Coordinates of C-alpha atoms in Angstrom, one line a residue:
X1 CA 0.0 0.1 0.0
X2 CA 1.3 3.3 -0.8
X3 CA 0.9 6.6 1.3
X4 CA 1.5 10.1 -0.1
X5 CA 2.9 12.0 2.7
X6 CA 2.8 16.1 2.4
X7 CA 5.4 18.2 4.3
X8 CA 7.3 21.5 4.4
X9 CA 10.5 21.5 6.5
X10 CA 11.4 18.1 8.5
X11 CA 10.1 17.7 11.8
X12 CA 10.5 15.4 14.7
X13 CA 6.9 14.2 14.4
X14 CA 7.8 13.0 10.5
X15 CA 11.0 11.7 11.5
X16 CA 10.7 10.0 14.6
X17 CA 7.0 9.1 14.6
X18 CA 5.2 8.8 11.3
X19 CA 7.7 7.6 8.8
X20 CA 9.0 4.8 11.4
X21 CA 5.2 3.7 12.0
X22 CA 4.6 3.6 8.0
X23 CA 7.6 1.2 8.0
X24 CA 6.2 -0.8 10.7
X25 CA 2.8 -1.1 8.9
X26 CA 4.8 -1.9 5.6
X27 CA 3.6 1.1 3.7
X28 CA 5.4 2.4 0.8
X29 CA 6.0 6.0 1.3
X30 CA 6.3 8.9 -1.4
X31 CA 7.0 12.2 0.5
X32 CA 6.1 15.2 -1.4
X33 CA 7.5 18.7 -0.6
X34 CA 8.8 21.8 -1.6
X35 CA 12.0 21.6 0.4
X36 CA 13.2 17.9 -1.2
X37 CA 16.8 18.7 -0.1
X38 CA 16.2 19.3 3.4
X39 CA 14.4 15.9 3.5
X40 CA 16.9 13.8 1.6
X41 CA 19.5 14.9 4.2
X42 CA 17.6 13.4 7.0
X43 CA 15.9 10.2 5.2
X44 CA 17.6 9.5 2.1
X45 CA 16.1 6.0 1.8
X46 CA 12.5 7.5 1.3
X47 CA 11.1 8.3 -2.1
X48 CA 11.0 12.4 -2.1
X49 CA 9.3 14.1 -4.8
X50 CA 9.3 17.8 -5.4
X51 CA 6.0 19.6 -5.2
X52 CA 4.4 22.8 -4.7
X53 CA 2.4 21.0 -1.7
X54 CA 0.8 24.3 -0.9
X55 CA -1.4 24.2 -4.0
X56 CA -3.9 21.0 -3.9
X57 CA -4.1 21.0 -7.8
X58 CA -0.2 20.3 -8.0
X59 CA -0.8 17.7 -5.3
X60 CA -3.4 16.0 -7.2
X61 CA -1.2 16.6 -10.6
X62 CA 1.9 15.0 -9.0
X63 CA 0.0 11.8 -7.3
X64 CA -1.9 11.3 -10.6
X65 CA 1.2 11.0 -12.5
X66 CA 2.7 8.6 -10.0
X67 CA 1.7 5.7 -8.3
X68 CA -2.0 5.0 -7.3
X69 CA -2.4 6.1 -3.8
X70 CA -4.0 4.5 -0.7
X71 CA -3.5 7.3 1.7
X72 CA -2.7 11.0 1.4
X73 CA -1.5 12.3 4.9
X74 CA 0.1 15.5 6.6
X75 CA 1.0 16.4 10.1
X76 CA 1.6 19.9 8.8
X77 CA -0.7 22.7 10.3
X78 CA -0.2 24.6 6.8
X79 CA -1.1 21.5 4.4
X80 CA -4.4 19.9 6.1
X81 CA -6.6 21.4 3.8
X82 CA -4.6 20.4 0.7
X83 CA -4.3 16.6 2.2
X84 CA -7.9 16.6 2.6
X85 CA -8.9 17.9 -0.9
X86 CA -6.3 15.4 -2.5
X87 CA -7.7 12.5 -0.5
X88 CA -11.4 13.5 -1.3
X89 CA -10.3 13.5 -5.2
X90 CA -8.9 10.0 -5.0
X91 CA -11.8 8.7 -2.8
X92 CA -9.7 8.1 0.0
X93 CA -10.6 8.2 3.5
X94 CA -9.5 11.7 5.1
X95 CA -10.4 15.0 7.0
X96 CA -13.2 16.9 5.3
X97 CA -11.7 19.8 3.6
X98 CA -14.2 22.7 5.1
X99 CA -13.5 21.4 8.6
X100 CA -9.8 21.6 8.0
X101 CA -10.0 25.0 6.6
X102 CA -12.6 26.5 9.4
X103 CA -10.0 25.2 11.7
X104 CA -6.7 26.5 10.2
X105 CA -8.4 30.0 9.8
X106 CA -8.7 31.5 12.9
X107 CA -11.2 34.2 11.9
X108 CA -13.7 31.5 10.4
X109 CA -13.5 29.1 13.4
X110 CA -14.6 32.1 15.5
X111 CA -17.5 32.8 13.0
X112 CA -18.5 29.0 13.2
X113 CA -18.5 28.7 16.6
X114 CA -20.5 31.6 17.1
X115 CA -22.8 31.0 14.3
X116 CA -23.9 27.7 16.0
X117 CA -24.0 29.1 19.5
X118 CA -21.0 26.9 20.8
X119 CA -19.1 30.1 22.0
X120 CA -19.0 33.8 21.2
X121 CA -15.9 35.8 21.0
X122 CA -15.2 39.5 20.4
X123 CA -13.0 38.9 16.9
X124 CA -12.6 40.7 13.6
X125 CA -10.2 40.4 10.6
X126 CA -7.6 43.1 9.5
X127 CA -6.5 43.1 6.1
X128 CA -6.2 46.8 5.6
X129 CA -4.3 48.7 8.6
X130 CA -6.3 51.7 7.6
X131 CA -9.4 50.0 9.0
X132 CA -7.7 49.7 12.8
X133 CA -8.8 53.3 13.5
X134 CA -12.4 52.2 13.2
X135 CA -12.0 49.1 15.6
X136 CA -13.2 49.6 19.2
X137 CA -11.9 45.9 20.6
X138 CA -12.1 45.3 24.3
X139 CA -8.8 45.8 25.9
X140 CA -6.6 44.2 26.4
X141 CA -6.9 42.2 23.1
X142 CA -4.7 39.7 21.1
X143 CA -3.3 40.2 17.7
X144 CA -2.3 37.3 15.9
X145 CA -1.9 36.1 12.1
X146 CA -5.2 34.3 10.8
X147 CA -3.5 31.3 9.6
X148 CA -0.1 31.5 11.8
X149 CA 1.4 28.7 14.1
X150 CA 3.3 28.3 17.1
X151 CA 2.7 31.6 18.8
X152 CA 4.4 33.3 15.9
X153 CA 3.5 37.1 15.9
X154 CA 0.7 36.2 18.6
X155 CA 0.9 39.4 21.1
X156 CA -1.2 41.0 23.7
X157 CA -2.0 44.5 23.3
X158 CA -3.4 47.2 25.6
X159 CA -4.7 50.4 23.9
X160 CA -5.3 51.7 20.5
X161 CA -1.7 53.2 19.8
X162 CA 0.0 49.9 20.6
X163 CA -2.6 47.9 18.5
X164 CA -1.5 50.0 15.5
X165 CA 2.2 49.7 16.3
X166 CA 1.7 45.9 16.6
X167 CA -0.2 45.1 13.5
X168 CA 2.2 47.5 11.6
X169 CA 5.0 45.5 12.6
X170 CA 3.5 41.9 12.2
X171 CA 2.7 42.9 8.6
X172 CA 6.1 44.1 7.9
X173 CA 7.3 40.6 8.4
X174 CA 4.3 39.2 6.4
X175 CA 3.3 41.4 3.9
X176 CA -0.1 41.0 2.8
X177 CA -1.1 38.8 5.6
X178 CA -4.6 38.8 7.4
X179 CA -4.7 39.2 11.0
X180 CA -7.0 38.7 13.7
X181 CA -7.8 40.8 16.4
X182 CA -9.8 39.4 19.4
X183 CA -10.4 39.7 22.8
X184 CA -8.2 38.2 25.6
X185 CA -9.4 35.2 27.0
X186 CA -8.2 34.6 30.8
X187 CA -7.4 31.2 32.5
X188 CA -5.2 28.6 32.7
X189 CA -3.9 27.3 29.2
X190 CA -4.7 23.4 28.6
X191 CA -4.7 21.1 25.7
X192 CA -6.9 18.1 24.9
X193 CA -5.6 15.4 22.5
X194 CA -8.0 13.5 20.6
X195 CA -8.0 10.8 18.1
X196 CA -11.0 9.6 16.0
X197 CA -12.2 7.8 12.9
X198 CA -15.3 9.4 12.1
X199 CA -17.2 6.9 14.3
X200 CA -15.1 6.7 17.7
X201 CA -13.2 9.5 19.5
X202 CA -10.8 8.8 21.9
X203 CA -9.6 11.3 24.3
X204 CA -5.7 10.8 25.0
X205 CA -5.5 13.3 28.1
X206 CA -3.8 16.7 27.7
X207 CA -1.3 19.0 28.9
X208 CA -1.3 22.0 31.5
X209 CA 0.5 24.7 29.7
X210 CA 2.8 27.3 31.3
X211 CA 3.4 30.4 28.9
X212 CA 5.9 33.2 29.1
X213 CA 4.8 36.6 30.7
X214 CA 2.8 38.8 28.7
X215 CA 2.9 40.3 26.1
X216 CA 4.1 37.1 24.1
X217 CA 2.7 33.4 24.5
X218 CA 5.9 31.2 24.4
X219 CA 5.3 27.8 25.6
X220 CA 7.6 27.3 28.2
X221 CA 6.3 23.8 29.8
X222 CA 3.6 21.3 29.5
X223 CA 2.7 18.9 32.3
X224 CA 0.4 16.0 31.3
X225 CA -3.2 15.7 32.6
X226 CA -4.4 12.5 32.5
X227 CA -7.9 13.5 32.5
X228 CA -9.5 16.9 32.6
X229 CA -12.5 17.4 34.8
X230 CA -15.5 15.9 32.8
X231 CA -17.4 19.3 32.6
X232 CA -14.4 20.9 31.0
X233 CA -13.7 17.9 28.5
X234 CA -17.6 18.2 27.4
X235 CA -17.3 21.8 26.8
X236 CA -14.3 21.4 24.6
X237 CA -15.5 18.6 22.9
X238 CA -18.8 20.2 22.3
X239 CA -17.0 23.2 20.5
X240 CA -15.0 20.4 18.2
X241 CA -18.3 18.9 17.4
X242 CA -19.4 22.1 16.3
X243 CA -16.6 22.7 14.2
X244 CA -17.0 19.3 12.7
X245 CA -13.6 17.7 13.9
X246 CA -13.5 14.1 14.7
X247 CA -11.2 12.4 12.2
X248 CA -7.7 11.4 12.9
X249 CA -5.3 13.3 15.4
X250 CA -6.6 16.9 16.7
X251 CA -4.7 19.0 19.3
X252 CA -6.7 21.8 20.9
X253 CA -5.6 24.8 23.1
X254 CA -7.9 26.2 25.5
X255 CA -8.4 28.1 28.9
X256 CA -10.5 27.6 31.8
X257 CA -11.5 30.5 33.6
X258 CA -14.3 29.9 36.6
X259 CA -15.2 26.6 35.4
X260 CA -15.7 27.6 31.6
X261 CA -13.7 26.1 29.0
X262 CA -12.9 28.6 25.6
X263 CA -11.1 27.4 22.7
X264 CA -7.8 29.3 22.1
X265 CA -7.2 27.4 18.5
X266 CA -7.6 24.0 16.9
X267 CA -4.7 22.3 15.2
X268 CA -6.1 19.6 13.0
X269 CA -2.9 17.0 13.8
X270 CA -1.0 15.5 16.3
X271 CA 0.5 17.9 19.2
X272 CA 4.0 18.5 18.3
X273 CA 7.4 19.7 19.9
X274 CA 8.2 16.3 20.7
X275 CA 4.9 16.2 23.0
X276 CA 3.3 13.4 20.6
X277 CA 6.8 11.3 20.7
X278 CA 6.1 11.4 24.8
X279 CA 2.4 10.6 24.5
X280 CA 3.0 7.5 22.6
X281 CA 5.6 6.3 25.0
X282 CA 3.7 7.2 28.2
X283 CA 0.5 5.8 26.9
X284 CA 2.2 2.9 25.6
X285 CA 0.2 2.7 22.5
X286 CA 1.0 2.7 18.9
X287 CA -0.2 6.2 18.3
X288 CA 1.5 7.2 15.2
X289 CA 0.3 3.7 13.5
X290 CA -3.3 4.4 14.7
X291 CA -3.4 7.9 13.4
X292 CA -2.0 6.5 9.8
X293 CA -4.4 3.6 10.0
X294 CA -7.4 6.3 9.9
X295 CA -6.2 7.7 6.9
X296 CA -5.8 3.9 5.2
X297 CA -9.7 3.7 6.0
X298 CA -9.4 1.4 9.1
X299 CA -11.4 1.7 12.0
X300 CA -9.9 2.4 15.6
X301 CA -10.1 -0.2 18.2
X302 CA -12.9 0.8 20.8
X303 CA -10.2 0.7 23.6
X304 CA -6.9 1.5 22.7
X305 CA -5.4 -0.4 26.0
X306 CA -3.7 3.0 26.9
X307 CA -2.0 2.9 30.0
X308 CA -3.3 5.3 32.8
X309 CA -1.1 5.8 35.5
X310 CA 1.8 7.9 34.0
X311 CA 3.3 11.3 35.0
X312 CA 5.0 13.4 32.6
X313 CA 6.5 17.1 31.9
X314 CA 8.2 18.7 29.0
X315 CA 10.6 21.7 29.6
X316 CA 11.5 23.8 26.9
X317 CA 14.8 25.6 28.1
X318 CA 14.6 29.3 25.7
X319 CA 17.0 31.7 24.6
X320 CA 16.5 34.8 26.1
X321 CA 18.8 37.0 24.0
X322 CA 19.9 37.3 20.3
X323 CA 23.3 35.8 19.5
X324 CA 25.5 32.5 19.1
X325 CA 24.9 29.4 21.1
X326 CA 28.7 28.8 22.9
X327 CA 27.9 26.1 25.4
X328 CA 25.0 23.8 25.3
X329 CA 24.3 20.1 26.8
X330 CA 24.4 17.1 24.0
X331 CA 21.7 14.7 23.8
X332 CA 21.1 12.5 26.6
X333 CA 19.0 10.0 27.9
X334 CA 18.9 8.6 31.7
X335 CA 16.7 7.3 34.2
X336 CA 16.9 9.1 37.9
X337 CA 14.9 7.6 40.5
X338 CA 12.4 5.8 38.4
X339 CA 12.0 8.9 35.9
X340 CA 13.0 8.4 32.4
X341 CA 14.6 11.6 31.0
X342 CA 15.3 12.6 27.3
X343 CA 17.1 15.7 26.4
X344 CA 17.2 16.9 22.8
X345 CA 19.0 19.9 21.7
X346 CA 17.1 22.0 19.2
X347 CA 19.8 24.3 18.2
X348 CA 23.3 23.5 17.2
X349 CA 26.3 25.0 19.0
X350 CA 27.8 27.9 16.7
X351 CA 24.4 28.8 15.5
X352 CA 23.5 32.4 15.6
X353 CA 19.5 33.3 16.0
X354 CA 17.9 36.5 16.9
X355 CA 14.8 36.2 19.5
X356 CA 11.5 35.5 17.8
X357 CA 9.2 35.2 20.9
X358 CA 8.1 31.8 19.7
X359 CA 9.3 28.2 19.9
X360 CA 12.0 28.8 17.5
X361 CA 13.4 30.5 20.6
X362 CA 13.6 26.9 22.1
X363 CA 17.1 25.5 22.7
X364 CA 16.3 22.1 23.5
X365 CA 13.3 20.2 24.9
X366 CA 13.4 18.0 28.1
X367 CA 10.8 14.9 28.2
X368 CA 10.2 13.4 31.7
X369 CA 8.1 10.3 32.3
X370 CA 7.3 8.4 35.7
X371 CA 4.5 7.3 37.6
X372 CA 4.9 10.2 40.4
X373 CA 4.3 13.9 39.2
X374 CA 6.3 15.0 42.3
X375 CA 9.3 12.7 41.3
X376 CA 9.0 13.9 37.7
X377 CA 9.1 17.3 38.7
X378 CA 12.0 17.1 41.1
X379 CA 14.1 15.1 38.3
X380 CA 13.3 17.9 36.0
X381 CA 14.5 20.5 38.2
X382 CA 17.7 18.7 39.1
X383 CA 18.7 17.9 35.7
X384 CA 18.1 21.4 34.4
X385 CA 20.1 23.0 37.3
X386 CA 22.9 20.7 36.1
X387 CA 22.9 22.2 32.4
X388 CA 24.6 25.3 30.9
X389 CA 23.4 27.2 28.1
X390 CA 25.4 30.4 27.0
X391 CA 24.8 32.8 24.2
X392 CA 27.4 35.5 23.3
X393 CA 25.9 38.4 21.8

């Protein structure tokens, strides 16, 4: 069976998760990408074809002129609609393209939730900066790209002058990009991870997310939550139902304030930044195989057999200044007092970077798993205290 996998840049989810899972399933993989050289340097044994994967017509043509597909899949935020359209064109299992569109487009997501009475948030699109003068949003409010990812160019603003300045600044980096201005939703930030096949939907748990101080929203720490309180989970699932989400993997970010759960954004794919790798090991399930099987048209088991006693945390050391990384720890795996620690560098010594106020500032990621949260937290703290990251300006 042949799976076409759409990708932009290489990611840990594909390299360490989906491609090994595809091999275990015995799939022939053809990777379509607009960055073929980057992928060939990571996995030279995979068939890689150059394609303008942002254009669904180019994807359909590339597949039509190659081997017959059995699945079209992507874990990229940017390519969900293209993959959905291609899968539908070839009569294959996949996500509904209108659902991938309304989850990727943050303004459309707000309109959809409001139109069906699931949740109403003050929100508006900005395509022309001249229109900012007529806006009267509730302050503080949040500005973000309509189709952005990873908290890039997401910022909290406190007044009209700052709103104009931030929107101008973002559009200078993203010429022509549509922005969303919406009310700030207070509360603790969480995620909900789900997996469905269109008939059954499994909740895999989620994470409690610690973000940087305002005005930016950098995810610095995620602590595993085996099960959210039932009223909270029910509210989030009802909003996902309103959006039509239910096939394959979905990573949903939401806040809880005074018992009310409100979606921040829906990423209609598996959670990234190595959280998916941790989740598969923590739950002891073939997570990546399950996701791929849904796109092959197979039904999920009614019981995934997931382990229920795990505790985990991910920590992301961040660069606080621009410059060249001169000292950093190497990749490490060790077990301390029953806690499994896995550290992976995300930036090479000798690399120079600016400060982006996004996950591109991550210097590395530490994954920790055990059965006791206090032991996990202690092991993480002790490991990080023993490491050094130095940046020369």
